[in-house]
Amino acid sequence: MEGPELVNSLRQLVISFEPYLRNASSYEQAQEVLLNLEAHDENFHRYQFVSQLRAKIDESLGGLIEDEFERFSMSQGSDVASDQKTVVQKVTDQVLKSREFENLTHYLRTNVSQAAQTLQNNFEQEFGSGRHGPDFEDVRDKRHSNEMDANMSFSSSYPGSLMFMNQDQAQKLAEELDPHRSLEDRQCSLHTLCSLAPLDVVASDQWSDIRRGLLAALEDPDLNLATKSLKFIAQGFSTVTSQTKELYLLLVDYLVDLCKKNLSRLKNGVDVRKSEHIRIIRSFRLLNEFQLIVPSYWIRCPEILVEQVIESTLKLFSMQHVSTVASSVTNIPMTALHLMALIDPKAMWFNKWMHGSYSRIPLLQKLDGQKKIIENAVKHCLEFTASRKIPFDLMSDISDTLSRVSNSDGHRMHYTRHEMDYIYFIHSLNLLGKLLCHKEGRKFFPIKVKDISEPISITKFLCSLIQLIVDPGNLVTVKYNPVSQQFDPGILVTDMLKVLCIHHDVTILCKDEVTNTLLSPISHWLDDEDTGGHACPESAYLHIADILAQLAASSQGRQHLLYGEGQDRFTRTKSSAAHIIADFAKKAINYDLPGDFAAPPSTIVTGSFVYICRQLYNTCEGLLAMNAYELHTTLAEALNEVSRELDMASTPTPGSDSGSDIDDPKKLSIWSDTLKDNLLNFAATPKGVLLLQQTHTMPECVSYMYSRYRNKLQVSKCEKFGYGTMVSQLAATAAGMVALRQSGFIQSIINNTWTVLECGLDDSPVFHGKIWAVEPVYKDAHKQLINLLKVLTSYAAVYEVLHEQPLPSHENYTFRQMPNTVIELIDRLVFVDKDIKIHSLFNYEQSHVFGLRMFGIIMSCLDTFLLIQSQYKIQEMLLSCQEANSINDRDIILDMLSFERNYILVKTYLIGGPSERVIPPRSISEDSSVSFPYPLFSTYPVPREYVPNVAGRSAMKQENELSHFLHETKNSVYESDWMERCRKTFGHLLETKPEQAKGHVMQELLEKVLESATNKQDEMTFPLITYSDEPPGTDSSLRSFNLTPVQELGVKIAVRYGMHLKLLNSGSDASENLTHLLKQCGHYLQQQQRGGSYSTLRFLRTKTYPGFDWFASTIFLLMNGNLDRSWRFLYQFSMLIASGYLWLPRLHRSVHMPTGLMTSGILPVFSSTGHNVELVLQSEFPLIYSAFRMSGYNVAQICENWLRQCFWNYLDWMDIVHYICVCILMGIDYQVYMCVAILKHMQQDILQHLQEQDLIIFLKEEPLRGFRVGEHLNFMKQLEKKFRKTILSDMQNISKP
């Protein structure tokens, strides 16, 4: 690295700096780029200087580095990780301190400095103009050049030695550009201009003269001269300033003159072998390149620049040549946009200009004055659509021409006039499509078009374009062979309509005329109509399905498909698009379409239309509209048939024919996956889960879902979220939980949780330790906690995985022993009560806190707590752990584990709403002067600090308007209008004086309402089974009826709650009476149950209802522990439809339910109430509905949790009583309105916790603070007016899904 060789290599490196110096806006930026040249220049290691430097380093330091590595390895042995520094770092430090490195740096600094000084002393010779620029011409006159150079100044700030001119030199350049000067002078002047900064030239006083010279050069017959002028303009376009518009206007003026002279000559097409055509194409290409770049700089430019650029552009594009002589080629006038379309067929310039409002607003304003552009585009699209009906295939002719006319490289040399018209059609289609995406752009329609009498509306225009997809005539008579699939007219129109569907305002497509035109081939096929003997090709049906699928992805489009144009929601219209699609899809699956019209559609076409149906039925309102078609049954039957065919295909027999598509095993497998995928999407709604379970294909569909989930595949092309919602919907049912467990989904969640908390299955070493968690459940573990809660918050799901499952008993636990089931995870993370379990955890405290936190949340469901407590004695284990964590058996140590245990112990012992119990925090308060204001304990009962004082019932008789009404009408409860008058009186009291709606008044109200309702046949849904009138306990079969441990424990909790509320006088008597009541109810309901031995679900195999009867307990407390009064009410109440929703054990394995519905194990409170809550939310509160969808949790699951336990622990007692009375008196559909009112009340909290990613935890653990039934009764009445017709009829039809 010395001498001329170093100088040459350094020169090469410096020359490579040029583009980076040009782009740098400051010295600091240039310095930063050059210091990091290796990251910016992909050719960095190819430079000669870099290669020489690398070789010198290897020569001088290579031996030293090898010696250092050998010495280090011998001294350290195999203990490589003994220090924080790596081997490379240590060797590097030694080399940098060595004498060899010091000598090398001194040598390089000296030689490189000398080479740089040599280059600097000979700067002009080494880097002067023309030394490294390949584009400079040889025609420069030496005498003229020397004269100019003598008066020019140079600046090293401009790479390439750009020159700065004074006024005299600018005047001289303008004179030499005069058209009357010689060609040599003009070329020399243009060459000089190209060496100058274009924007300085534009800013000079002689610009007007120079502009005339440049315009003349552009129009000059000499192509070389015109090219140099274009090059100068192109250099000016490299940056966008206020002066750039002058160059753009110059180019536009030139193109205007060019089009005036040449449009008439282009009637037969464009041939790029002709010089005049080359000139046109180059100019339009330069124009388009600037149009694509300039939107990035609009905001920096003054508004006048934007307006002038837009105005001049539209003036150019509005030019056209209308021939006065009839042409044998085409009747379409030649326009400037024909030429632009050759360069930019997809109209990207217009797309970019319409993107931002800074240019979109003036563009649309200027277009209003140049409507000819829009008119020509619309007219051409309409004429092209009409021309496709001629008896020959124009595009086939074009394809033949394209294959013939090209050069040896395959590049096109000639475009026929037909091709130019077609490219102009593509350009117009994209331009109009972008225009229709914007509200102001749609105002151009209806538009008056020449030679068409009526104005063209948007609907008429779209229907005309759709003909390119659905019109079968031309596509069948002649083989269709487009130039490229990219420019297929059907695909182009499809892409345009899909873009309109994606746009937030899709109302222009939500027209019956548009959808009817799209569906016309389907309608013809269903009606077996004769359309001239030709059916659409398969591609046409796929295009139609693609557009409709995209339309169904938006709420407006989905509503239009379901109900049609101008129809109210939930209006059943058999002529709507959804019914046509569903009818076609069902008949296509069953091969039931008319055979005379066309051959049966392929599975690809059928699957595409089933996918549209799927986008509709995976919402509550869509399923409501399409339930009559029973697509779940059709899909399940098709899946079973395909499964049989696959089994046969896997074992071929001699003589079997496998020539058809449907017999191809690969295609059969794809069709099978399609059917599973579409069946799986029924699980997106609560009622859909029930339908899926009744098809008996749930295990297959869930296994398919898990395979896609494991491979991280997208749900579908139009789905925005993953499988989270489906998983939580499935996990809300016993059958769904079984399917998830069998598929491996549950094991995957458990394994992932263990990997995050403890360790994974692999033994790869960890070089960097985990960051110490600040929160008890840190970010990574929080995600796994949410995943576990999604599948374990439902009692039915927990019952399936925990019932009669003992805790594992191992003598030894290893660090690498990973749990695979829920019970194993609980054993390792929750019941950590032995030293061997503690020592088997890498992160004992974090993992144990995680387990306790998970258990605390899932035990918010009281049935789940009763099951866990009755089987595993969780409270006793926690109390013993608290005692073991104490000092001298007195003070319990304050740590995060004791806080979690204390939280669970208080929460599971006390029952009550937000004001009826005190739940301690899980951490120390930073604002409080006391570290933890609540006492920790190790024995029950809980300290008094957790039990607030609750006012007891008054001994005085309560008088109010409701009590007066009941007293005055006690003999007229059977009158037809009594119920309506009672509703008004009760509603008024609840809205004005809710505190008076309690006690004996509520007891009397319920009894009177029940007496009135059971006297009307239309109110009684279930028959009243004759039951013994003997006193409780005297019947032998009743005496043999035993409560389950869950129910026995529930009795204790209910009585404790009644004593706390002062509703019961004696705890022992109340326990005995409540036990008798539950036995009586259980025995009575057992007489109306089918046997459960046939079922594979644990939830259905028990002799009695597997949970606790919270409704019967609520009635018992409401009746102040009166056994006879409670039983009499429940016995009569069992006839009403409301009993199926309020009293959950009423329909457990009930003979009153169809066999398929009963064996599903899914109660109506989930499949009907929860489904309708989601239906109302989707319509009225889309923000709440979307929040649940985004969180992966579902509304029906939390509503079932609330309703299962009659809002115990979520509402105060008075509101629980109001809820029972409202649902019985006002109608059972008020159960739905109640849940909606609660979610509306919590909307802000829901949205906040969605952002914090703990929505499921908030909804499960937090009581419904501030919610009062009376305050929201008026809102519920408004929902009743809007939805009762739909919801009440669905809930009354309890025997069908």
mmCIF file of C-alpha atoms in Angstrom, residues 447-728:
data_model
loop_
_atom_site.group_PDB
_atom_site.id
_atom_site.type_symbol
_atom_site.label_atom_id
_atom_site.label_comp_id
_atom_site.label_asym_id
_atom_site.label_seq_id
_atom_site.Cartn_x
_atom_site.Cartn_y
_atom_site.Cartn_z
ATOM 1 C CA ILE A 447 -72.036 12.103 -15.650
ATOM 2 C CA LYS A 448 -73.233 13.085 -19.101
ATOM 3 C CA VAL A 449 -71.374 11.226 -21.862
ATOM 4 C CA LYS A 450 -71.403 12.065 -25.554
ATOM 5 C CA ASP A 451 -73.666 9.899 -27.738
ATOM 6 C CA ILE A 452 -75.471 8.514 -24.656
ATOM 7 C CA SER A 453 -78.841 10.077 -23.940
ATOM 8 C CA GLU A 454 -79.108 9.448 -20.200
ATOM 9 C CA PRO A 455 -76.457 10.418 -17.638
ATOM 10 C CA ILE A 456 -74.345 7.507 -16.413
ATOM 11 C CA SER A 457 -74.806 6.776 -12.714
ATOM 12 C CA ILE A 458 -72.297 4.920 -10.578
ATOM 13 C CA THR A 459 -74.607 1.931 -10.368
ATOM 14 C CA LYS A 460 -75.075 1.780 -14.137
ATOM 15 C CA PHE A 461 -71.341 2.140 -14.674
ATOM 16 C CA LEU A 462 -70.488 -0.658 -12.236
ATOM 17 C CA CYS A 463 -73.142 -2.947 -13.698
ATOM 18 C CA SER A 464 -71.659 -2.351 -17.136
ATOM 19 C CA LEU A 465 -68.190 -3.299 -15.886
ATOM 20 C CA ILE A 466 -69.536 -6.393 -14.167
ATOM 21 C CA GLN A 467 -70.646 -7.603 -17.576
ATOM 22 C CA LEU A 468 -66.971 -8.193 -18.331
ATOM 23 C CA ILE A 469 -67.113 -10.858 -15.622
ATOM 24 C CA VAL A 470 -70.571 -12.365 -15.896
ATOM 25 C CA ASP A 471 -71.450 -12.067 -19.613
ATOM 26 C CA PRO A 472 -70.815 -15.571 -20.941
ATOM 27 C CA GLY A 473 -71.460 -15.089 -24.675
ATOM 28 C CA ASN A 474 -68.084 -14.049 -26.032
ATOM 29 C CA LEU A 475 -66.061 -16.165 -23.619
ATOM 30 C CA VAL A 476 -67.660 -19.411 -24.704
ATOM 31 C CA THR A 477 -67.886 -19.043 -28.469
ATOM 32 C CA VAL A 478 -64.205 -18.175 -28.876
ATOM 33 C CA LYS A 479 -61.267 -19.481 -26.906
ATOM 34 C CA TYR A 480 -60.130 -16.668 -24.644
ATOM 35 C CA ASN A 481 -56.393 -16.070 -24.736
ATOM 36 C CA PRO A 482 -55.463 -12.748 -23.105
ATOM 37 C CA VAL A 483 -52.007 -11.222 -23.325
ATOM 38 C CA SER A 484 -51.340 -11.912 -19.691
ATOM 39 C CA GLN A 485 -53.494 -12.907 -16.779
ATOM 40 C CA GLN A 486 -52.440 -9.640 -15.184
ATOM 41 C CA PHE A 487 -54.312 -7.703 -17.866
ATOM 42 C CA ASP A 488 -57.344 -9.977 -18.111
ATOM 43 C CA PRO A 489 -60.389 -7.635 -18.141
ATOM 44 C CA GLY A 490 -62.269 -9.843 -15.691
ATOM 45 C CA ILE A 491 -59.372 -9.791 -13.241
ATOM 46 C CA LEU A 492 -58.962 -6.027 -13.657
ATOM 47 C CA VAL A 493 -62.630 -5.365 -12.904
ATOM 48 C CA THR A 494 -62.510 -7.811 -9.998
ATOM 49 C CA ASP A 495 -59.498 -6.051 -8.479
ATOM 50 C CA MET A 496 -61.178 -2.673 -8.885
ATOM 51 C CA LEU A 497 -64.387 -3.829 -7.182
ATOM 52 C CA LYS A 498 -62.415 -5.484 -4.364
ATOM 53 C CA VAL A 499 -60.631 -2.193 -3.709
ATOM 54 C CA LEU A 500 -64.018 -0.493 -3.475
ATOM 55 C CA CYS A 501 -65.124 -3.203 -1.034
ATOM 56 C CA ILE A 502 -62.071 -2.676 1.160
ATOM 57 C CA HIS A 503 -62.762 1.051 1.319
ATOM 58 C CA HIS A 504 -64.552 2.132 4.475
ATOM 59 C CA ASP A 505 -67.565 3.397 2.526
ATOM 60 C CA VAL A 506 -68.897 0.574 0.375
ATOM 61 C CA THR A 507 -72.386 1.993 -0.128
ATOM 62 C CA ILE A 508 -71.879 2.330 -3.874
ATOM 63 C CA LEU A 509 -71.673 -1.462 -4.097
ATOM 64 C CA CYS A 510 -74.540 -2.026 -1.672
ATOM 65 C CA LYS A 511 -77.157 -1.723 -4.385
ATOM 66 C CA ASP A 512 -79.554 -4.472 -5.369
ATOM 67 C CA GLU A 513 -78.899 -3.802 -9.049
ATOM 68 C CA VAL A 514 -75.146 -4.323 -8.581
ATOM 69 C CA THR A 515 -75.427 -7.522 -6.537
ATOM 70 C CA ASN A 516 -78.151 -8.887 -8.813
ATOM 71 C CA THR A 517 -75.886 -8.323 -11.808
ATOM 72 C CA LEU A 518 -73.038 -10.068 -10.028
ATOM 73 C CA LEU A 519 -75.266 -12.983 -9.089
ATOM 74 C CA SER A 520 -77.024 -13.256 -12.447
ATOM 75 C CA PRO A 521 -75.055 -16.398 -13.499
ATOM 76 C CA ILE A 522 -75.926 -17.994 -10.151
ATOM 77 C CA SER A 523 -79.593 -17.049 -10.460
ATOM 78 C CA HIS A 524 -79.746 -18.382 -14.012
ATOM 79 C CA TRP A 525 -78.194 -21.634 -12.889
ATOM 80 C CA LEU A 526 -80.598 -22.034 -9.980
ATOM 81 C CA ASP A 527 -83.582 -21.211 -12.202
ATOM 82 C CA ASP A 528 -82.218 -23.346 -15.070
ATOM 83 C CA GLU A 529 -82.734 -20.419 -17.451
ATOM 84 C CA ASP A 530 -81.557 -20.473 -21.062
ATOM 85 C CA THR A 531 -78.950 -17.752 -21.577
ATOM 86 C CA GLY A 532 -78.148 -18.495 -25.165
ATOM 87 C CA GLY A 533 -76.697 -21.923 -24.541
ATOM 88 C CA HIS A 534 -73.526 -20.734 -22.803
ATOM 89 C CA ALA A 535 -72.497 -20.853 -19.154
ATOM 90 C CA CYS A 536 -69.798 -18.771 -17.533
ATOM 91 C CA PRO A 537 -66.328 -20.271 -17.278
ATOM 92 C CA GLU A 538 -65.051 -21.313 -13.888
ATOM 93 C CA SER A 539 -62.902 -18.178 -13.607
ATOM 94 C CA ALA A 540 -66.031 -15.999 -13.792
ATOM 95 C CA TYR A 541 -67.604 -17.757 -10.795
ATOM 96 C CA LEU A 542 -64.343 -17.397 -8.876
ATOM 97 C CA HIS A 543 -64.243 -13.665 -9.643
ATOM 98 C CA ILE A 544 -67.832 -13.271 -8.461
ATOM 99 C CA ALA A 545 -67.098 -15.157 -5.260
ATOM 100 C CA ASP A 546 -63.944 -13.115 -4.663
ATOM 101 C CA ILE A 547 -65.847 -9.826 -4.905
ATOM 102 C CA LEU A 548 -68.726 -10.985 -2.722
ATOM 103 C CA ALA A 549 -66.307 -12.374 -0.116
ATOM 104 C CA GLN A 550 -64.577 -9.030 0.112
ATOM 105 C CA LEU A 551 -67.954 -7.288 0.343
ATOM 106 C CA ALA A 552 -69.046 -9.621 3.143
ATOM 107 C CA ALA A 553 -65.899 -8.741 5.110
ATOM 108 C CA SER A 554 -67.308 -5.281 5.920
ATOM 109 C CA SER A 555 -70.281 -4.678 8.204
ATOM 110 C CA GLN A 556 -72.128 -2.592 5.587
ATOM 111 C CA GLY A 557 -71.542 -5.148 2.867
ATOM 112 C CA ARG A 558 -72.566 -8.026 5.111
ATOM 113 C CA GLN A 559 -75.776 -6.254 6.077
ATOM 114 C CA HIS A 560 -76.569 -5.589 2.406
ATOM 115 C CA LEU A 561 -76.030 -9.220 1.466
ATOM 116 C CA LEU A 562 -78.261 -10.361 4.312
ATOM 117 C CA TYR A 563 -81.151 -7.947 3.925
ATOM 118 C CA GLY A 564 -80.827 -6.168 0.604
ATOM 119 C CA GLU A 565 -80.956 -2.476 -0.202
ATOM 120 C CA GLY A 566 -82.995 -0.232 2.076
ATOM 121 C CA GLN A 567 -84.226 -3.088 4.295
ATOM 122 C CA ASP A 568 -84.246 -2.907 8.073
ATOM 123 C CA ARG A 569 -82.008 -5.171 10.058
ATOM 124 C CA PHE A 570 -83.350 -8.613 10.935
ATOM 125 C CA THR A 571 -85.893 -8.401 8.110
ATOM 126 C CA ARG A 572 -86.092 -11.815 6.472
ATOM 127 C CA THR A 573 -85.966 -11.389 2.693
ATOM 128 C CA LYS A 574 -85.764 -14.537 0.625
ATOM 129 C CA SER A 575 -84.666 -12.558 -2.426
ATOM 130 C CA SER A 576 -81.578 -11.114 -0.739
ATOM 131 C CA ALA A 577 -78.141 -12.035 -2.039
ATOM 132 C CA ALA A 578 -77.317 -14.154 1.016
ATOM 133 C CA HIS A 579 -80.211 -16.516 0.337
ATOM 134 C CA ILE A 580 -79.248 -16.923 -3.320
ATOM 135 C CA ILE A 581 -75.644 -17.670 -2.356
ATOM 136 C CA ALA A 582 -76.649 -20.095 0.397
ATOM 137 C CA ASP A 583 -79.092 -21.880 -1.913
ATOM 138 C CA PHE A 584 -76.436 -22.209 -4.611
ATOM 139 C CA ALA A 585 -73.763 -23.387 -2.170
ATOM 140 C CA LYS A 586 -76.013 -26.023 -0.627
ATOM 141 C CA LYS A 587 -77.158 -27.389 -3.985
ATOM 142 C CA ALA A 588 -73.592 -27.352 -5.307
ATOM 143 C CA ILE A 589 -72.364 -29.393 -2.348
ATOM 144 C CA ASN A 590 -75.201 -31.870 -2.790
ATOM 145 C CA TYR A 591 -74.773 -31.973 -6.606
ATOM 146 C CA ASP A 592 -78.380 -30.857 -6.820
ATOM 147 C CA LEU A 593 -77.991 -28.032 -9.364
ATOM 148 C CA PRO A 594 -79.933 -28.281 -12.667
ATOM 149 C CA GLY A 595 -77.805 -30.383 -14.992
ATOM 150 C CA ASP A 596 -79.022 -28.940 -18.282
ATOM 151 C CA PHE A 597 -77.495 -25.526 -17.693
ATOM 152 C CA ALA A 598 -73.856 -26.541 -17.173
ATOM 153 C CA ALA A 599 -71.622 -29.208 -15.713
ATOM 154 C CA PRO A 600 -71.514 -29.348 -11.896
ATOM 155 C CA PRO A 601 -69.179 -26.707 -10.456
ATOM 156 C CA SER A 602 -65.747 -27.768 -9.287
ATOM 157 C CA THR A 603 -64.964 -28.015 -5.596
ATOM 158 C CA ILE A 604 -62.925 -24.810 -5.940
ATOM 159 C CA VAL A 605 -65.990 -22.868 -7.111
ATOM 160 C CA THR A 606 -68.218 -24.503 -4.521
ATOM 161 C CA GLY A 607 -65.705 -23.781 -1.767
ATOM 162 C CA SER A 608 -65.510 -20.135 -2.828
ATOM 163 C CA PHE A 609 -69.252 -19.649 -2.401
ATOM 164 C CA VAL A 610 -69.328 -21.606 0.842
ATOM 165 C CA TYR A 611 -66.628 -19.214 2.051
ATOM 166 C CA ILE A 612 -69.015 -16.288 1.458
ATOM 167 C CA CYS A 613 -71.668 -18.108 3.480
ATOM 168 C CA ARG A 614 -69.077 -18.684 6.181
ATOM 169 C CA GLN A 615 -68.355 -14.962 6.444
ATOM 170 C CA LEU A 616 -72.044 -14.455 7.050
ATOM 171 C CA TYR A 617 -72.803 -17.298 9.460
ATOM 172 C CA ASN A 618 -69.746 -16.640 11.605
ATOM 173 C CA THR A 619 -71.624 -13.589 12.903
ATOM 174 C CA CYS A 620 -74.759 -13.768 15.035
ATOM 175 C CA GLU A 621 -77.043 -11.889 12.651
ATOM 176 C CA GLY A 622 -75.728 -13.845 9.677
ATOM 177 C CA LEU A 623 -76.432 -17.152 11.389
ATOM 178 C CA LEU A 624 -79.897 -15.909 12.271
ATOM 179 C CA ALA A 625 -80.646 -15.219 8.606
ATOM 180 C CA MET A 626 -79.062 -18.403 7.203
ATOM 181 C CA ASN A 627 -80.004 -20.931 9.856
ATOM 182 C CA ALA A 628 -82.904 -22.221 7.747
ATOM 183 C CA TYR A 629 -80.499 -23.651 5.142
ATOM 184 C CA GLU A 630 -78.841 -25.946 7.713
ATOM 185 C CA LEU A 631 -75.479 -25.579 6.027
ATOM 186 C CA HIS A 632 -73.790 -27.204 9.002
ATOM 187 C CA THR A 633 -75.616 -30.422 8.264
ATOM 188 C CA THR A 634 -74.852 -30.212 4.547
ATOM 189 C CA LEU A 635 -71.156 -29.571 5.147
ATOM 190 C CA ALA A 636 -70.930 -32.369 7.720
ATOM 191 C CA GLU A 637 -72.543 -34.878 5.349
ATOM 192 C CA ALA A 638 -70.172 -33.822 2.566
ATOM 193 C CA LEU A 639 -67.195 -34.197 4.932
ATOM 194 C CA ASN A 640 -68.254 -37.693 5.915
ATOM 195 C CA GLU A 641 -68.627 -38.621 2.247
ATOM 196 C CA VAL A 642 -65.178 -37.231 1.400
ATOM 197 C CA SER A 643 -63.664 -39.100 4.345
ATOM 198 C CA ARG A 644 -65.078 -42.353 2.981
ATOM 199 C CA GLU A 645 -63.736 -41.567 -0.488
ATOM 200 C CA LEU A 646 -60.306 -40.784 0.963
ATOM 201 C CA ASP A 647 -60.303 -44.116 2.771
ATOM 202 C CA MET A 648 -61.162 -45.854 -0.476
ATOM 203 C CA ALA A 649 -58.544 -43.854 -2.395
ATOM 204 C CA SER A 650 -55.848 -44.891 0.082
ATOM 205 C CA THR A 651 -56.624 -48.545 -0.690
ATOM 206 C CA PRO A 652 -57.200 -48.697 -4.472
ATOM 207 C CA THR A 653 -58.929 -51.708 -5.944
ATOM 208 C CA PRO A 654 -58.317 -53.274 -9.366
ATOM 209 C CA GLY A 655 -60.313 -51.622 -12.097
ATOM 210 C CA SER A 656 -61.018 -48.455 -10.112
ATOM 211 C CA ASP A 657 -61.160 -45.288 -12.187
ATOM 212 C CA SER A 658 -59.285 -42.326 -10.788
ATOM 213 C CA GLY A 659 -59.517 -40.105 -13.792
ATOM 214 C CA SER A 660 -62.022 -37.580 -12.454
ATOM 215 C CA ASP A 661 -60.951 -34.606 -10.417
ATOM 216 C CA ILE A 662 -63.011 -35.542 -7.413
ATOM 217 C CA ASP A 663 -61.324 -38.948 -7.252
ATOM 218 C CA ASP A 664 -57.864 -37.405 -7.098
ATOM 219 C CA PRO A 665 -56.657 -38.009 -3.495
ATOM 220 C CA LYS A 666 -54.844 -34.676 -3.399
ATOM 221 C CA LYS A 667 -57.930 -32.760 -4.487
ATOM 222 C CA LEU A 668 -60.054 -34.810 -2.118
ATOM 223 C CA SER A 669 -57.740 -33.850 0.732
ATOM 224 C CA ILE A 670 -57.964 -30.161 -0.199
ATOM 225 C CA TRP A 671 -61.758 -30.389 -0.403
ATOM 226 C CA SER A 672 -61.831 -32.132 2.977
ATOM 227 C CA ASP A 673 -59.775 -29.325 4.548
ATOM 228 C CA THR A 674 -62.092 -26.753 2.972
ATOM 229 C CA LEU A 675 -65.141 -28.440 4.491
ATOM 230 C CA LYS A 676 -63.475 -28.662 7.917
ATOM 231 C CA ASP A 677 -62.440 -25.018 7.729
ATOM 232 C CA ASN A 678 -65.957 -23.858 6.928
ATOM 233 C CA LEU A 679 -67.512 -26.107 9.560
ATOM 234 C CA LEU A 680 -65.030 -24.816 12.117
ATOM 235 C CA ASN A 681 -66.202 -21.247 11.572
ATOM 236 C CA PHE A 682 -69.592 -22.103 13.017
ATOM 237 C CA ALA A 683 -67.701 -21.993 16.319
ATOM 238 C CA ALA A 684 -67.377 -18.218 15.977
ATOM 239 C CA THR A 685 -70.799 -17.750 17.642
ATOM 240 C CA PRO A 686 -72.395 -19.460 20.670
ATOM 241 C CA LYS A 687 -75.299 -20.895 18.678
ATOM 242 C CA GLY A 688 -72.850 -21.958 15.994
ATOM 243 C CA VAL A 689 -70.904 -23.994 18.569
ATOM 244 C CA LEU A 690 -74.120 -25.860 19.337
ATOM 245 C CA LEU A 691 -74.736 -26.512 15.636
ATOM 246 C CA LEU A 692 -71.166 -27.723 15.165
ATOM 247 C CA GLN A 693 -71.422 -30.050 18.127
ATOM 248 C CA GLN A 694 -74.627 -31.576 16.754
ATOM 249 C CA THR A 695 -72.858 -32.499 13.491
ATOM 250 C CA HIS A 696 -70.425 -34.729 15.481
ATOM 251 C CA THR A 697 -67.519 -33.295 13.474
ATOM 252 C CA MET A 698 -66.183 -31.047 16.223
ATOM 253 C CA PRO A 699 -63.109 -33.226 16.994
ATOM 254 C CA GLU A 700 -62.034 -33.276 13.333
ATOM 255 C CA CYS A 701 -62.540 -29.537 12.929
ATOM 256 C CA VAL A 702 -60.660 -28.697 16.122
ATOM 257 C CA SER A 703 -57.771 -30.954 15.086
ATOM 258 C CA TYR A 704 -57.660 -29.115 11.757
ATOM 259 C CA MET A 705 -57.656 -25.779 13.601
ATOM 260 C CA TYR A 706 -54.810 -26.897 15.829
ATOM 261 C CA SER A 707 -52.729 -27.992 12.833
ATOM 262 C CA ARG A 708 -53.122 -24.536 11.295
ATOM 263 C CA TYR A 709 -52.484 -22.830 14.619
ATOM 264 C CA ARG A 710 -49.326 -24.890 15.146
ATOM 265 C CA ASN A 711 -48.062 -23.917 11.692
ATOM 266 C CA LYS A 712 -48.956 -20.251 12.304
ATOM 267 C CA LEU A 713 -51.244 -20.063 9.265
ATOM 268 C CA GLN A 714 -53.717 -17.258 8.716
ATOM 269 C CA VAL A 715 -57.360 -17.998 9.527
ATOM 270 C CA SER A 716 -58.477 -16.832 6.070
ATOM 271 C CA LYS A 717 -57.808 -14.159 3.464
ATOM 272 C CA CYS A 718 -60.393 -11.786 4.963
ATOM 273 C CA GLU A 719 -59.958 -12.526 8.682
ATOM 274 C CA LYS A 720 -58.238 -9.883 10.795
ATOM 275 C CA PHE A 721 -57.776 -11.925 13.949
ATOM 276 C CA GLY A 722 -56.606 -15.413 14.815
ATOM 277 C CA TYR A 723 -58.333 -18.401 16.356
ATOM 278 C CA GLY A 724 -58.565 -16.874 19.850
ATOM 279 C CA THR A 725 -62.300 -16.197 19.760
ATOM 280 C CA MET A 726 -63.102 -19.650 18.382
ATOM 281 C CA VAL A 727 -60.977 -21.324 21.053
ATOM 282 C CA SER A 728 -62.725 -19.456 23.860
#
